[in-house]
Amino acid sequence: MSDSKSPFDAANYATAMPKLDVEAMFAMQRANIETLVAVQKIFFDLAQTMARRQSEMMKDAFDRGQAMMKTQDGKSKPADYMDEARVAMEKAVADAKETLDLGLKAQNEAVDLVVKRAAKNFDEAKQISG
């Protein structure tokens, strides 16, 4: 019989495997989930804010439309109506820009959180493997 160890013996490989810090691995995953929850909150808050703002915008547009209808007497010049239409269009563009800015702000906040968490994951992964 030979003294050589079998290549199929798992004990041969046990000492070659790197140590794994299980607690650190769970902590990293916990932090990942916390980041995802924070991102979810950002988008939930955005949805609430946008719903509230769009409701306000619709009410404002409806009120302006009603006011326009009440002031029409048939004697106004077409140029007067065009001024009202221009003001309404400017307001609609400003509202659209506000909505876009709200979305971009939330998106930037969410991306920032995810990028920071990803960078921390690389550092933590080095520590987990010993």
PDB file of C-alpha atoms in Angstrom:
ATOM      1  CA  MET A   1       0.000   0.000   0.000  1.00  0.00           C
ATOM      2  CA  SER A   2       1.125   3.491  -0.663  1.00  0.00           C
ATOM      3  CA  ASP A   3       1.141   6.398   1.744  1.00  0.00           C
ATOM      4  CA  SER A   4      -0.080   8.893  -0.863  1.00  0.00           C
ATOM      5  CA  LYS A   5      -3.380  10.542  -0.190  1.00  0.00           C
ATOM      6  CA  SER A   6      -6.308   9.970  -2.476  1.00  0.00           C
ATOM      7  CA  PRO A   7      -7.074  12.924  -4.769  1.00  0.00           C
ATOM      8  CA  PHE A   8     -10.734  12.377  -3.971  1.00  0.00           C
ATOM      9  CA  ASP A   9     -10.338  12.877  -0.242  1.00  0.00           C
ATOM     10  CA  ALA A  10     -12.185  16.089   0.774  1.00  0.00           C
ATOM     11  CA  ALA A  11      -9.856  16.553   3.741  1.00  0.00           C
ATOM     12  CA  ASN A  12      -7.102  17.443   1.270  1.00  0.00           C
ATOM     13  CA  TYR A  13      -9.037  20.495   0.169  1.00  0.00           C
ATOM     14  CA  ALA A  14     -10.386  21.658   3.506  1.00  0.00           C
ATOM     15  CA  THR A  15      -7.192  23.426   4.451  1.00  0.00           C
ATOM     16  CA  ALA A  16      -6.885  25.087   1.039  1.00  0.00           C
ATOM     17  CA  MET A  17     -10.301  26.756   1.211  1.00  0.00           C
ATOM     18  CA  PRO A  18     -10.354  30.378   2.348  1.00  0.00           C
ATOM     19  CA  LYS A  19     -12.133  31.221   5.552  1.00  0.00           C
ATOM     20  CA  LEU A  20     -15.565  32.742   5.139  1.00  0.00           C
ATOM     21  CA  ASP A  21     -16.890  35.257   7.660  1.00  0.00           C
ATOM     22  CA  VAL A  22     -20.553  34.315   7.667  1.00  0.00           C
ATOM     23  CA  GLU A  23     -21.550  37.115  10.047  1.00  0.00           C
ATOM     24  CA  ALA A  24     -19.941  39.700   7.763  1.00  0.00           C
ATOM     25  CA  MET A  25     -21.680  38.152   4.769  1.00  0.00           C
ATOM     26  CA  PHE A  26     -25.062  38.429   6.479  1.00  0.00           C
ATOM     27  CA  ALA A  27     -24.284  41.996   7.540  1.00  0.00           C
ATOM     28  CA  MET A  28     -23.449  42.885   3.947  1.00  0.00           C
ATOM     29  CA  GLN A  29     -26.711  41.403   2.689  1.00  0.00           C
ATOM     30  CA  ARG A  30     -28.632  43.178   5.448  1.00  0.00           C
ATOM     31  CA  ALA A  31     -27.078  46.475   4.333  1.00  0.00           C
ATOM     32  CA  ASN A  32     -28.018  45.683   0.722  1.00  0.00           C
ATOM     33  CA  ILE A  33     -31.633  45.142   1.740  1.00  0.00           C
ATOM     34  CA  GLU A  34     -31.636  48.353   3.787  1.00  0.00           C
ATOM     35  CA  THR A  35     -30.385  50.208   0.713  1.00  0.00           C
ATOM     36  CA  LEU A  36     -33.140  48.694  -1.421  1.00  0.00           C
ATOM     37  CA  VAL A  37     -35.732  49.704   1.174  1.00  0.00           C
ATOM     38  CA  ALA A  38     -34.354  53.273   1.139  1.00  0.00           C
ATOM     39  CA  VAL A  39     -34.556  53.350  -2.666  1.00  0.00           C
ATOM     40  CA  GLN A  40     -38.102  52.028  -2.522  1.00  0.00           C
ATOM     41  CA  LYS A  41     -39.026  54.788  -0.045  1.00  0.00           C
ATOM     42  CA  ILE A  42     -37.562  57.435  -2.363  1.00  0.00           C
ATOM     43  CA  PHE A  43     -39.745  56.235  -5.245  1.00  0.00           C
ATOM     44  CA  PHE A  44     -42.815  55.800  -3.035  1.00  0.00           C
ATOM     45  CA  ASP A  45     -42.423  59.378  -1.772  1.00  0.00           C
ATOM     46  CA  LEU A  46     -41.975  60.515  -5.375  1.00  0.00           C
ATOM     47  CA  ALA A  47     -45.179  58.765  -6.415  1.00  0.00           C
ATOM     48  CA  GLN A  48     -47.095  60.430  -3.583  1.00  0.00           C
ATOM     49  CA  THR A  49     -45.645  63.854  -4.364  1.00  0.00           C
ATOM     50  CA  MET A  50     -46.329  63.521  -8.073  1.00  0.00           C
ATOM     51  CA  ALA A  51     -49.895  62.339  -7.498  1.00  0.00           C
ATOM     52  CA  ARG A  52     -50.523  65.292  -5.193  1.00  0.00           C
ATOM     53  CA  ARG A  53     -48.921  67.778  -7.625  1.00  0.00           C
ATOM     54  CA  GLN A  54     -50.784  66.377 -10.640  1.00  0.00           C
ATOM     55  CA  SER A  55     -54.041  66.636  -8.717  1.00  0.00           C
ATOM     56  CA  GLU A  56     -53.242  70.267  -7.908  1.00  0.00           C
ATOM     57  CA  MET A  57     -52.300  70.925 -11.549  1.00  0.00           C
ATOM     58  CA  MET A  58     -55.559  69.413 -12.820  1.00  0.00           C
ATOM     59  CA  LYS A  59     -57.616  71.426 -10.340  1.00  0.00           C
ATOM     60  CA  ASP A  60     -55.766  74.595 -11.335  1.00  0.00           C
ATOM     61  CA  ALA A  61     -56.268  73.895 -15.056  1.00  0.00           C
ATOM     62  CA  PHE A  62     -59.960  73.186 -14.487  1.00  0.00           C
ATOM     63  CA  ASP A  63     -60.373  76.400 -12.463  1.00  0.00           C
ATOM     64  CA  ARG A  64     -58.608  78.428 -15.157  1.00  0.00           C
ATOM     65  CA  GLY A  65     -60.804  76.836 -17.829  1.00  0.00           C
ATOM     66  CA  GLN A  66     -63.939  77.713 -15.889  1.00  0.00           C
ATOM     67  CA  ALA A  67     -62.743  81.282 -15.409  1.00  0.00           C
ATOM     68  CA  MET A  68     -62.036  81.569 -19.141  1.00  0.00           C
ATOM     69  CA  MET A  69     -65.539  80.351 -19.986  1.00  0.00           C
ATOM     70  CA  LYS A  70     -67.142  82.862 -17.622  1.00  0.00           C
ATOM     71  CA  THR A  71     -65.243  85.806 -19.095  1.00  0.00           C
ATOM     72  CA  GLN A  72     -66.091  85.005 -22.708  1.00  0.00           C
ATOM     73  CA  ASP A  73     -68.698  87.487 -23.801  1.00  0.00           C
ATOM     74  CA  GLY A  74     -68.299  87.186 -27.553  1.00  0.00           C
ATOM     75  CA  LYS A  75     -66.953  90.711 -27.771  1.00  0.00           C
ATOM     76  CA  SER A  76     -63.342  89.891 -26.976  1.00  0.00           C
ATOM     77  CA  LYS A  77     -60.798  89.941 -29.754  1.00  0.00           C
ATOM     78  CA  PRO A  78     -59.085  86.728 -30.848  1.00  0.00           C
ATOM     79  CA  ALA A  79     -55.790  88.206 -29.626  1.00  0.00           C
ATOM     80  CA  ASP A  80     -57.200  88.219 -26.082  1.00  0.00           C
ATOM     81  CA  TYR A  81     -57.909  84.504 -26.316  1.00  0.00           C
ATOM     82  CA  MET A  82     -54.437  83.880 -27.672  1.00  0.00           C
ATOM     83  CA  ASP A  83     -52.914  85.621 -24.641  1.00  0.00           C
ATOM     84  CA  GLU A  84     -54.916  83.368 -22.343  1.00  0.00           C
ATOM     85  CA  ALA A  85     -53.855  80.318 -24.363  1.00  0.00           C
ATOM     86  CA  ARG A  86     -50.195  81.414 -24.206  1.00  0.00           C
ATOM     87  CA  VAL A  87     -50.379  81.799 -20.417  1.00  0.00           C
ATOM     88  CA  ALA A  88     -52.010  78.359 -20.131  1.00  0.00           C
ATOM     89  CA  MET A  89     -49.318  76.812 -22.333  1.00  0.00           C
ATOM     90  CA  GLU A  90     -46.512  78.432 -20.314  1.00  0.00           C
ATOM     91  CA  LYS A  91     -48.090  77.109 -17.131  1.00  0.00           C
ATOM     92  CA  ALA A  92     -48.355  73.605 -18.614  1.00  0.00           C
ATOM     93  CA  VAL A  93     -44.686  73.677 -19.670  1.00  0.00           C
ATOM     94  CA  ALA A  94     -43.628  74.897 -16.203  1.00  0.00           C
ATOM     95  CA  ASP A  95     -45.687  72.117 -14.582  1.00  0.00           C
ATOM     96  CA  ALA A  96     -44.122  69.507 -16.883  1.00  0.00           C
ATOM     97  CA  LYS A  97     -40.642  70.791 -16.038  1.00  0.00           C
ATOM     98  CA  GLU A  98     -41.439  70.623 -12.322  1.00  0.00           C
ATOM     99  CA  THR A  99     -42.647  67.034 -12.690  1.00  0.00           C
ATOM    100  CA  LEU A 100     -39.521  66.105 -14.645  1.00  0.00           C
ATOM    101  CA  ASP A 101     -37.282  67.755 -12.044  1.00  0.00           C
ATOM    102  CA  LEU A 102     -38.994  65.820  -9.233  1.00  0.00           C
ATOM    103  CA  GLY A 103     -38.419  62.553 -11.062  1.00  0.00           C
ATOM    104  CA  LEU A 104     -34.794  63.337 -11.871  1.00  0.00           C
ATOM    105  CA  LYS A 105     -34.073  64.333  -8.282  1.00  0.00           C
ATOM    106  CA  ALA A 106     -35.507  61.074  -6.955  1.00  0.00           C
ATOM    107  CA  GLN A 107     -33.663  59.063  -9.582  1.00  0.00           C
ATOM    108  CA  ASN A 108     -30.361  60.736  -8.723  1.00  0.00           C
ATOM    109  CA  GLU A 109     -30.877  60.069  -5.009  1.00  0.00           C
ATOM    110  CA  ALA A 110     -31.659  56.406  -5.681  1.00  0.00           C
ATOM    111  CA  VAL A 111     -28.695  55.910  -8.016  1.00  0.00           C
ATOM    112  CA  ASP A 112     -26.399  57.597  -5.502  1.00  0.00           C
ATOM    113  CA  LEU A 113     -27.505  55.191  -2.754  1.00  0.00           C
ATOM    114  CA  VAL A 114     -27.043  52.141  -4.985  1.00  0.00           C
ATOM    115  CA  VAL A 115     -23.608  53.239  -6.229  1.00  0.00           C
ATOM    116  CA  LYS A 116     -22.393  53.899  -2.683  1.00  0.00           C
ATOM    117  CA  ARG A 117     -23.707  50.515  -1.543  1.00  0.00           C
ATOM    118  CA  ALA A 118     -22.042  48.749  -4.474  1.00  0.00           C
ATOM    119  CA  ALA A 119     -18.705  50.359  -3.627  1.00  0.00           C
ATOM    120  CA  LYS A 120     -19.060  49.229  -0.015  1.00  0.00           C
ATOM    121  CA  ASN A 121     -19.892  45.713  -1.224  1.00  0.00           C
ATOM    122  CA  PHE A 122     -16.489  45.438  -2.907  1.00  0.00           C
ATOM    123  CA  ASP A 123     -14.704  46.484   0.269  1.00  0.00           C
ATOM    124  CA  GLU A 124     -16.809  44.189   2.444  1.00  0.00           C
ATOM    125  CA  ALA A 125     -16.361  41.237   0.072  1.00  0.00           C
ATOM    126  CA  LYS A 126     -12.606  41.481   0.573  1.00  0.00           C
ATOM    127  CA  GLN A 127     -13.076  41.281   4.347  1.00  0.00           C
ATOM    128  CA  ILE A 128     -15.525  38.385   4.150  1.00  0.00           C
ATOM    129  CA  SER A 129     -13.048  36.147   2.361  1.00  0.00           C
ATOM    130  CA  GLY A 130     -10.509  36.640   5.100  1.00  0.00           C
TER     131      GLY A 130
END
